[in-house]
Amino acid sequence: MPYINQPIDLHRMFSDINNRLNKLETAVRFTFPNVISDPTYPRIGDAWLNTTTNQAKIVDANGTIRILNWT
C-alpha cells in the first residue's frame, strides 16, 4: 500500500492497521482435538470433537458439558 504525501501520523496509523491485520491472518488457529470418545475427566474450558457422534463439545464455567450446535 503506497503512502504518498501522507502525514507521518497517518502513515503510522495505516502501518499499525496493516500489522494488526497481518497478525490476524497469520495467527495460529485453534482446532478442536478429534477424539473417538469423550474424555473421562474433562476440565473447565476443555473442548473436543467426538468423531464417533460427530458432536463438538465444550465444558462451560460451571463444569457442564455443552454440545455445540451448528445451525
XYZ file of N, CA, C and O in Angstrom:
284
model
N 0.849 -1.162 0.000
C 0.000 0.000 0.000
C 0.903 1.236 0.000
O 1.650 1.457 0.940
N 0.830 2.058 -1.033
C 1.707 3.227 -1.090
C 1.257 4.321 -0.133
O 0.084 4.476 0.142
N 2.224 5.058 0.373
C 1.963 6.160 1.301
C 2.563 7.446 0.724
O 3.586 7.922 1.174
N 1.944 8.002 -0.280
C 2.476 9.191 -0.941
C 1.865 10.440 -0.320
O 0.640 10.563 -0.228
N 2.721 11.358 0.124
C 2.294 12.660 0.648
C 1.304 12.548 1.813
O 0.345 13.298 1.891
N 1.521 11.599 2.691
C 0.657 11.463 3.859
C 1.429 11.917 5.090
O 2.625 11.668 5.207
N 0.720 12.573 6.029
C 1.383 12.971 7.276
C 1.933 11.741 7.997
O 1.397 10.638 7.878
N 2.984 11.939 8.771
C 3.645 10.823 9.460
C 2.689 10.076 10.383
O 2.736 8.855 10.489
N 1.768 10.787 11.051
C 0.821 10.104 11.943
C -0.131 9.206 11.159
O -0.495 8.124 11.609
N -0.565 9.675 9.997
C -1.445 8.873 9.168
C -0.692 7.640 8.648
O -1.235 6.535 8.625
N 0.540 7.827 8.275
C 1.376 6.705 7.838
C 1.517 5.683 8.957
O 1.384 4.476 8.746
N 1.755 6.147 10.174
C 1.902 5.260 11.329
C 0.585 4.523 11.599
O 0.582 3.332 11.904
N -0.543 5.217 11.472
C -1.841 4.596 11.715
C -2.089 3.461 10.708
O -2.480 2.360 11.082
N -1.832 3.723 9.413
C -2.021 2.675 8.413
C -1.045 1.528 8.623
O -1.397 0.362 8.427
N 0.142 1.828 9.029
C 1.128 0.794 9.301
C 0.679 -0.091 10.460
O 0.792 -1.327 10.401
N 0.151 0.517 11.513
C -0.358 -0.254 12.658
C -1.519 -1.149 12.252
O -1.599 -2.308 12.659
N -2.436 -0.611 11.460
C -3.578 -1.408 10.990
C -3.086 -2.578 10.150
O -3.546 -3.712 10.304
N -2.142 -2.308 9.261
C -1.590 -3.361 8.415
C -0.918 -4.442 9.262
O -1.084 -5.639 9.011
N -0.161 -4.042 10.276
C 0.489 -5.022 11.165
C -0.530 -5.867 11.909
O -0.363 -7.078 12.057
N -1.595 -5.246 12.380
C -2.633 -5.998 13.092
C -3.317 -6.998 12.177
O -3.583 -8.140 12.572
N -3.623 -6.579 10.962
C -4.255 -7.491 10.009
C -3.336 -8.664 9.672
O -3.790 -9.806 9.581
N -2.064 -8.387 9.499
C -1.115 -9.465 9.227
C -1.067 -10.466 10.373
O -0.997 -11.676 10.151
N -1.110 -9.979 11.606
C -1.097 -10.883 12.764
C -2.352 -11.743 12.798
O -2.294 -12.932 13.124
N -3.506 -11.145 12.475
C -4.749 -11.911 12.462
C -4.740 -12.968 11.359
O -5.191 -14.098 11.556
N -4.237 -12.596 10.198
C -4.249 -13.507 9.064
C -3.234 -14.632 9.190
O -3.405 -15.691 8.602
N -2.184 -14.430 9.956
C -1.153 -15.462 10.080
C -1.135 -16.117 11.461
O -0.235 -16.892 11.765
N -2.127 -15.824 12.288
C -2.167 -16.367 13.644
C -2.413 -17.879 13.612
O -3.036 -18.409 12.692
N -1.938 -18.551 14.631
C -2.209 -19.970 14.791
C -3.676 -20.111 15.167
O -4.169 -19.456 16.081
N -4.359 -20.959 14.451
C -5.791 -21.130 14.698
C -6.022 -22.284 15.667
O -5.309 -23.279 15.662
N -7.052 -22.125 16.482
C -7.418 -23.184 17.414
C -8.276 -24.209 16.694
O -9.187 -23.857 15.960
N -7.962 -25.452 16.865
C -8.805 -26.527 16.349
C -9.140 -27.467 17.495
O -8.341 -27.679 18.403
N -10.330 -28.002 17.464
C -10.722 -28.961 18.495
C -9.958 -30.261 18.279
O -9.833 -30.719 17.146
N -9.480 -30.871 19.349
C -8.871 -32.194 19.200
C -9.944 -33.198 18.779
O -11.071 -33.152 19.275
N -9.619 -34.072 17.856
C -10.537 -35.130 17.437
C -10.331 -36.339 18.330
O -9.212 -36.834 18.464
N -11.426 -36.810 18.938
C -11.365 -37.975 19.821
C -12.476 -38.939 19.440
O -13.491 -38.542 18.873
N -12.304 -40.223 19.752
C -13.348 -41.196 19.438
C -14.343 -41.358 20.577
O -15.425 -41.905 20.380
N -13.975 -40.888 21.786
C -14.915 -40.902 22.917
C -14.618 -39.689 23.805
O -13.512 -39.160 23.792
N -15.624 -39.262 24.531
C -15.461 -38.098 25.402
C -14.444 -38.384 26.496
O -14.333 -39.520 26.970
N -13.685 -37.366 26.911
C -12.703 -37.580 27.975
C -13.382 -37.987 29.284
O -14.514 -37.582 29.564
N -12.686 -38.771 30.083
C -13.241 -39.253 31.348
C -13.356 -38.134 32.370
O -14.358 -38.029 33.065
N -12.333 -37.307 32.469
C -12.321 -36.222 33.447
C -12.040 -34.885 32.759
O -10.954 -34.330 32.880
N -13.035 -34.338 32.037
C -12.794 -33.052 31.363
C -12.722 -31.913 32.379
O -13.340 -31.968 33.448
N -11.933 -30.898 32.036
C -11.781 -29.728 32.903
C -12.519 -28.541 32.309
O -12.806 -28.505 31.106
N -12.787 -27.555 33.132
C -13.440 -26.336 32.671
C -12.608 -25.718 31.551
O -11.395 -25.568 31.672
N -13.270 -25.394 30.443
C -12.596 -24.799 29.302
C -12.154 -25.801 28.252
O -11.780 -25.412 27.151
N -12.190 -27.097 28.563
C -11.818 -28.104 27.574
C -12.842 -28.137 26.442
O -14.035 -27.915 26.652
N -12.379 -28.428 25.248
C -13.249 -28.565 24.091
C -12.721 -29.705 23.242
O -11.513 -29.940 23.191
N -13.607 -30.423 22.536
C -13.185 -31.529 21.698
C -14.275 -31.847 20.685
O -15.406 -31.421 20.812
N -13.893 -32.588 19.657
C -14.832 -33.076 18.648
C -14.864 -34.581 18.753
O -13.852 -35.260 18.524
N -16.020 -35.113 19.126
C -16.203 -36.551 19.217
C -16.500 -37.048 17.797
O -17.561 -36.760 17.239
N -15.560 -37.771 17.194
C -15.731 -38.215 15.814
C -16.694 -39.386 15.686
O -17.186 -39.652 14.595
N -16.989 -40.074 16.778
C -17.955 -41.168 16.745
C -19.375 -40.617 16.614
O -20.168 -41.106 15.804
N -19.689 -39.574 17.392
C -21.026 -38.977 17.359
C -21.085 -37.731 16.483
O -22.165 -37.186 16.251
N -19.919 -37.275 16.007
C -19.793 -36.059 15.209
C -20.360 -34.841 15.948
O -21.058 -34.010 15.366
N -20.062 -34.745 17.249
C -20.520 -33.628 18.067
C -19.322 -32.891 18.663
O -18.406 -33.519 19.193
N -19.372 -31.566 18.563
C -18.370 -30.738 19.227
C -18.893 -30.428 20.617
O -20.056 -30.070 20.796
N -18.027 -30.560 21.615
C -18.443 -30.345 22.999
C -17.452 -29.436 23.696
O -16.272 -29.396 23.351
N -17.953 -28.730 24.702
C -17.121 -27.827 25.496
C -17.601 -27.889 26.939
O -18.785 -28.132 27.192
N -16.684 -27.691 27.872
C -17.045 -27.661 29.292
C -17.123 -26.190 29.697
O -16.142 -25.453 29.593
N -18.319 -25.757 30.131
C -18.506 -24.345 30.474
C -17.937 -24.032 31.857
O -17.367 -24.891 32.532
N -18.089 -22.783 32.282
C -17.505 -22.312 33.547
C -18.093 -23.012 34.762
O -17.487 -23.006 35.832
N -19.262 -23.628 34.623
C -19.875 -24.354 35.740
C -19.497 -25.825 35.756
O -19.931 -26.571 36.627
N -18.732 -26.262 34.752
C -18.341 -27.664 34.674
C -19.324 -28.511 33.901
O -19.187 -29.729 33.847
N -20.322 -27.883 33.268
C -21.330 -28.597 32.487
C -20.814 -28.818 31.072
O -20.300 -27.900 30.439
N -20.963 -30.042 30.576
C -20.566 -30.328 29.202
C -21.685 -29.885 28.279
O -22.829 -30.312 28.413
N -21.349 -29.007 27.353
C -22.323 -28.482 26.395
C -22.006 -28.987 25.005
O -20.850 -29.076 24.608
N -23.047 -29.336 24.266
C -22.903 -29.733 22.868
C -23.093 -28.490 22.013
O -24.054 -27.749 22.177
N -22.127 -28.247 21.123
C -22.216 -27.092 20.243
C -23.026 -27.477 19.014
O -22.748 -28.463 18.358
N -24.045 -26.674 18.719
C -24.908 -26.934 17.558
C -24.492 -26.043 16.402
O -24.230 -24.855 16.586
N -24.430 -26.605 15.226
C -24.040 -25.865 14.016
C -25.301 -25.521 13.238
O -25.722 -26.249 12.377
N -25.928 -24.418 13.577
C -27.143 -24.018 12.864
C -26.944 -22.753 12.107
O -26.054 -22.021 12.293
